[in-house]
Amino acid sequence: MSAAEFLETRGKPHEARRVAEAEAESAVGRVPENLRQFWMQYGVGYYANRNYWLCTPALFESFFRQILTNVPELNADDLAAFGYSSLGTVNLWHRTGRHFTFSLDVALLMDLTSRSRTDPPSHDLDEIYRAAGVDMPQNAVELFLEARSAPEDIWTILLAATSTDSYKAIYDDSGKALTPQLRRSLGEPSHDEIYFRDRATGGNTADHYQKLKISEAVSRMPDEIYYSFAVEVGGQQQIISRTILTGNVR
């Protein structure tokens, strides 16, 4: 997907803040150039009824440099935040073209690209082709493996992240749509606020959330985070989870 196609589908960001030249310049080589140009032309603002906000790496820069200090084989300077949800999930772009997320409420770093690139071929590939009305080619598995190794597309990621419908489909522990409840009880979030869940309570219902400034939310990070990534073992995907001690972010 191109920046122009994203713009045609989602439009310009709402309540956009102009990105200063120095701020945009600091992201050179850290995010795709067409995203940087998008910032400079249209600024950063919200989509999906204030449930998703574009940002530049500067918003979370010092936080991730500290919180990800001890993550093995990962240099925090290679990661750049480019957007975040109202529930505190931050999208991160790795300069090599990989996609990570960090969930502020549960301190979880996920390497999403590792999941897509180790996903085994479906056992019912023939049914998938048949449903599409296409005969399955003899090299279907090879085509699948080639496709899963394709570079990440930041505009496809943003298209999914800015879908209004996706936030309507987030439910709490009681099966009720979560974001409408949070709007009623806490009000709309601004560009520097998120709905933050109190981990100590354990539950995931609206009464366990507060509306916090991002600066306050990141100051509440624990002394350890969780790092989840996928590897391929014997042709099958295996999810690895590690607990990582953080730097001092207080």
PDB file of N, CA, C and O in Angstrom, residues 93-122:
ATOM      1  N   TRP A  93       8.648   0.815  14.641  1.00  0.00           N
ATOM      2  CA  TRP A  93       9.269   0.412  13.388  1.00  0.00           C
ATOM      3  C   TRP A  93      10.749   0.185  13.624  1.00  0.00           C
ATOM      4  O   TRP A  93      11.444   1.052  14.164  1.00  0.00           O
ATOM      5  N   HIS A  94      11.231  -0.992  13.246  1.00  0.00           N
ATOM      6  CA  HIS A  94      12.667  -1.262  13.317  1.00  0.00           C
ATOM      7  C   HIS A  94      13.294  -0.844  12.005  1.00  0.00           C
ATOM      8  O   HIS A  94      12.725  -1.065  10.939  1.00  0.00           O
ATOM      9  N   ARG A  95      14.443  -0.216  12.077  1.00  0.00           N
ATOM     10  CA  ARG A  95      15.051   0.360  10.871  1.00  0.00           C
ATOM     11  C   ARG A  95      15.314  -0.678   9.775  1.00  0.00           C
ATOM     12  O   ARG A  95      15.491  -0.309   8.607  1.00  0.00           O
ATOM     13  N   THR A  96      15.306  -1.958  10.129  1.00  0.00           N
ATOM     14  CA  THR A  96      15.467  -3.007   9.112  1.00  0.00           C
ATOM     15  C   THR A  96      14.137  -3.385   8.461  1.00  0.00           C
ATOM     16  O   THR A  96      14.096  -4.306   7.642  1.00  0.00           O
ATOM     17  N   GLY A  97      13.043  -2.691   8.826  1.00  0.00           N
ATOM     18  CA  GLY A  97      11.752  -2.960   8.228  1.00  0.00           C
ATOM     19  C   GLY A  97      10.906  -3.964   8.979  1.00  0.00           C
ATOM     20  O   GLY A  97      10.041  -4.616   8.402  1.00  0.00           O
ATOM     21  N   ARG A  98      11.144  -4.082  10.280  1.00  0.00           N
ATOM     22  CA  ARG A  98      10.378  -5.005  11.111  1.00  0.00           C
ATOM     23  C   ARG A  98       9.376  -4.230  11.965  1.00  0.00           C
ATOM     24  O   ARG A  98       9.563  -3.049  12.245  1.00  0.00           O
ATOM     25  N   HIS A  99       8.333  -4.919  12.403  1.00  0.00           N
ATOM     26  CA  HIS A  99       7.249  -4.303  13.162  1.00  0.00           C
ATOM     27  C   HIS A  99       7.176  -4.892  14.564  1.00  0.00           C
ATOM     28  O   HIS A  99       7.065  -6.112  14.734  1.00  0.00           O
ATOM     29  N   PHE A 100       7.245  -4.028  15.565  1.00  0.00           N
ATOM     30  CA  PHE A 100       7.103  -4.402  16.963  1.00  0.00           C
ATOM     31  C   PHE A 100       5.946  -3.603  17.563  1.00  0.00           C
ATOM     32  O   PHE A 100       5.576  -2.547  17.053  1.00  0.00           O
ATOM     33  N   THR A 101       5.395  -4.100  18.660  1.00  0.00           N
ATOM     34  CA  THR A 101       4.472  -3.303  19.463  1.00  0.00           C
ATOM     35  C   THR A 101       4.904  -3.373  20.921  1.00  0.00           C
ATOM     36  O   THR A 101       5.533  -4.352  21.351  1.00  0.00           O
ATOM     37  N   PHE A 102       4.557  -2.325  21.663  1.00  0.00           N
ATOM     38  CA  PHE A 102       4.782  -2.339  23.109  1.00  0.00           C
ATOM     39  C   PHE A 102       3.483  -1.917  23.777  1.00  0.00           C
ATOM     40  O   PHE A 102       2.962  -0.829  23.513  1.00  0.00           O
ATOM     41  N   SER A 103       2.944  -2.800  24.633  1.00  0.00           N
ATOM     42  CA  SER A 103       1.703  -2.516  25.348  1.00  0.00           C
ATOM     43  C   SER A 103       2.035  -1.945  26.718  1.00  0.00           C
ATOM     44  O   SER A 103       2.597  -2.650  27.572  1.00  0.00           O
ATOM     45  N   LEU A 104       1.688  -0.680  26.917  1.00  0.00           N
ATOM     46  CA  LEU A 104       2.058  -0.003  28.154  1.00  0.00           C
ATOM     47  C   LEU A 104       1.359  -0.587  29.369  1.00  0.00           C
ATOM     48  O   LEU A 104       1.917  -0.590  30.464  1.00  0.00           O
ATOM     49  N   ASP A 105       0.145  -1.118  29.198  1.00  0.00           N
ATOM     50  CA  ASP A 105      -0.597  -1.595  30.368  1.00  0.00           C
ATOM     51  C   ASP A 105      -0.016  -2.873  30.944  1.00  0.00           C
ATOM     52  O   ASP A 105      -0.066  -3.093  32.153  1.00  0.00           O
ATOM     53  N   VAL A 106       0.540  -3.736  30.089  1.00  0.00           N
ATOM     54  CA  VAL A 106       1.085  -5.003  30.588  1.00  0.00           C
ATOM     55  C   VAL A 106       2.592  -5.113  30.367  1.00  0.00           C
ATOM     56  O   VAL A 106       3.175  -6.175  30.581  1.00  0.00           O
ATOM     57  N   ALA A 107       3.235  -4.032  29.930  1.00  0.00           N
ATOM     58  CA  ALA A 107       4.689  -3.997  29.728  1.00  0.00           C
ATOM     59  C   ALA A 107       5.156  -5.131  28.818  1.00  0.00           C
ATOM     60  O   ALA A 107       6.119  -5.834  29.117  1.00  0.00           O
ATOM     61  N   LEU A 108       4.469  -5.301  27.680  1.00  0.00           N
ATOM     62  CA  LEU A 108       4.754  -6.413  26.773  1.00  0.00           C
ATOM     63  C   LEU A 108       5.298  -5.898  25.444  1.00  0.00           C
ATOM     64  O   LEU A 108       4.624  -5.144  24.734  1.00  0.00           O
ATOM     65  N   LEU A 109       6.507  -6.323  25.108  1.00  0.00           N
ATOM     66  CA  LEU A 109       7.118  -6.049  23.811  1.00  0.00           C
ATOM     67  C   LEU A 109       6.910  -7.261  22.922  1.00  0.00           C
ATOM     68  O   LEU A 109       7.285  -8.377  23.293  1.00  0.00           O
ATOM     69  N   MET A 110       6.311  -7.051  21.748  1.00  0.00           N
ATOM     70  CA  MET A 110       6.063  -8.160  20.832  1.00  0.00           C
ATOM     71  C   MET A 110       6.732  -7.905  19.495  1.00  0.00           C
ATOM     72  O   MET A 110       6.576  -6.822  18.916  1.00  0.00           O
ATOM     73  N   ASP A 111       7.470  -8.898  19.027  1.00  0.00           N
ATOM     74  CA  ASP A 111       8.056  -8.869  17.689  1.00  0.00           C
ATOM     75  C   ASP A 111       7.043  -9.509  16.743  1.00  0.00           C
ATOM     76  O   ASP A 111       6.995 -10.725  16.594  1.00  0.00           O
ATOM     77  N   LEU A 112       6.218  -8.685  16.119  1.00  0.00           N
ATOM     78  CA  LEU A 112       5.159  -9.207  15.259  1.00  0.00           C
ATOM     79  C   LEU A 112       5.718  -9.764  13.955  1.00  0.00           C
ATOM     80  O   LEU A 112       5.170 -10.725  13.399  1.00  0.00           O
ATOM     81  N   THR A 113       6.790  -9.184  13.451  1.00  0.00           N
ATOM     82  CA  THR A 113       7.381  -9.676  12.210  1.00  0.00           C
ATOM     83  C   THR A 113       7.887 -11.101  12.378  1.00  0.00           C
ATOM     84  O   THR A 113       7.772 -11.926  11.466  1.00  0.00           O
ATOM     85  N   SER A 114       8.423 -11.408  13.538  1.00  0.00           N
ATOM     86  CA  SER A 114       8.900 -12.784  13.763  1.00  0.00           C
ATOM     87  C   SER A 114       7.746 -13.774  13.684  1.00  0.00           C
ATOM     88  O   SER A 114       7.929 -14.922  13.265  1.00  0.00           O
ATOM     89  N   ARG A 115       6.565 -13.343  14.056  1.00  0.00           N
ATOM     90  CA  ARG A 115       5.407 -14.225  13.974  1.00  0.00           C
ATOM     91  C   ARG A 115       5.005 -14.481  12.525  1.00  0.00           C
ATOM     92  O   ARG A 115       4.754 -15.615  12.125  1.00  0.00           O
ATOM     93  N   SER A 116       4.926 -13.427  11.747  1.00  0.00           N
ATOM     94  CA  SER A 116       4.509 -13.607  10.356  1.00  0.00           C
ATOM     95  C   SER A 116       5.548 -14.384   9.558  1.00  0.00           C
ATOM     96  O   SER A 116       5.201 -15.136   8.640  1.00  0.00           O
ATOM     97  N   ARG A 117       6.820 -14.239   9.899  1.00  0.00           N
ATOM     98  CA  ARG A 117       7.872 -14.891   9.124  1.00  0.00           C
ATOM     99  C   ARG A 117       8.157 -16.318   9.559  1.00  0.00           C
ATOM    100  O   ARG A 117       8.974 -17.005   8.943  1.00  0.00           O
ATOM    101  N   THR A 118       7.521 -16.777  10.623  1.00  0.00           N
ATOM    102  CA  THR A 118       7.682 -18.175  11.036  1.00  0.00           C
ATOM    103  C   THR A 118       6.353 -18.923  10.995  1.00  0.00           C
ATOM    104  O   THR A 118       6.285 -20.080  11.415  1.00  0.00           O
ATOM    105  N   ASP A 119       5.339 -18.264  10.490  1.00  0.00           N
ATOM    106  CA  ASP A 119       4.014 -18.885  10.401  1.00  0.00           C
ATOM    107  C   ASP A 119       4.067 -20.029   9.387  1.00  0.00           C
ATOM    108  O   ASP A 119       4.414 -19.823   8.226  1.00  0.00           O
ATOM    109  N   PRO A 120       3.741 -21.272   9.790  1.00  0.00           N
ATOM    110  CA  PRO A 120       3.826 -22.401   8.851  1.00  0.00           C
ATOM    111  C   PRO A 120       2.707 -22.345   7.824  1.00  0.00           C
ATOM    112  O   PRO A 120       1.641 -21.771   8.066  1.00  0.00           O
ATOM    113  N   PRO A 121       2.927 -22.944   6.671  1.00  0.00           N
ATOM    114  CA  PRO A 121       1.873 -23.004   5.655  1.00  0.00           C
ATOM    115  C   PRO A 121       0.634 -23.705   6.201  1.00  0.00           C
ATOM    116  O   PRO A 121       0.729 -24.659   6.964  1.00  0.00           O
ATOM    117  N   SER A 122      -0.516 -23.225   5.791  1.00  0.00           N
ATOM    118  CA  SER A 122      -1.772 -23.826   6.231  1.00  0.00           C
ATOM    119  C   SER A 122      -1.919 -25.231   5.652  1.00  0.00           C
ATOM    120  O   SER A 122      -1.483 -25.515   4.529  1.00  0.00           O
TER     121      SER A 122
END
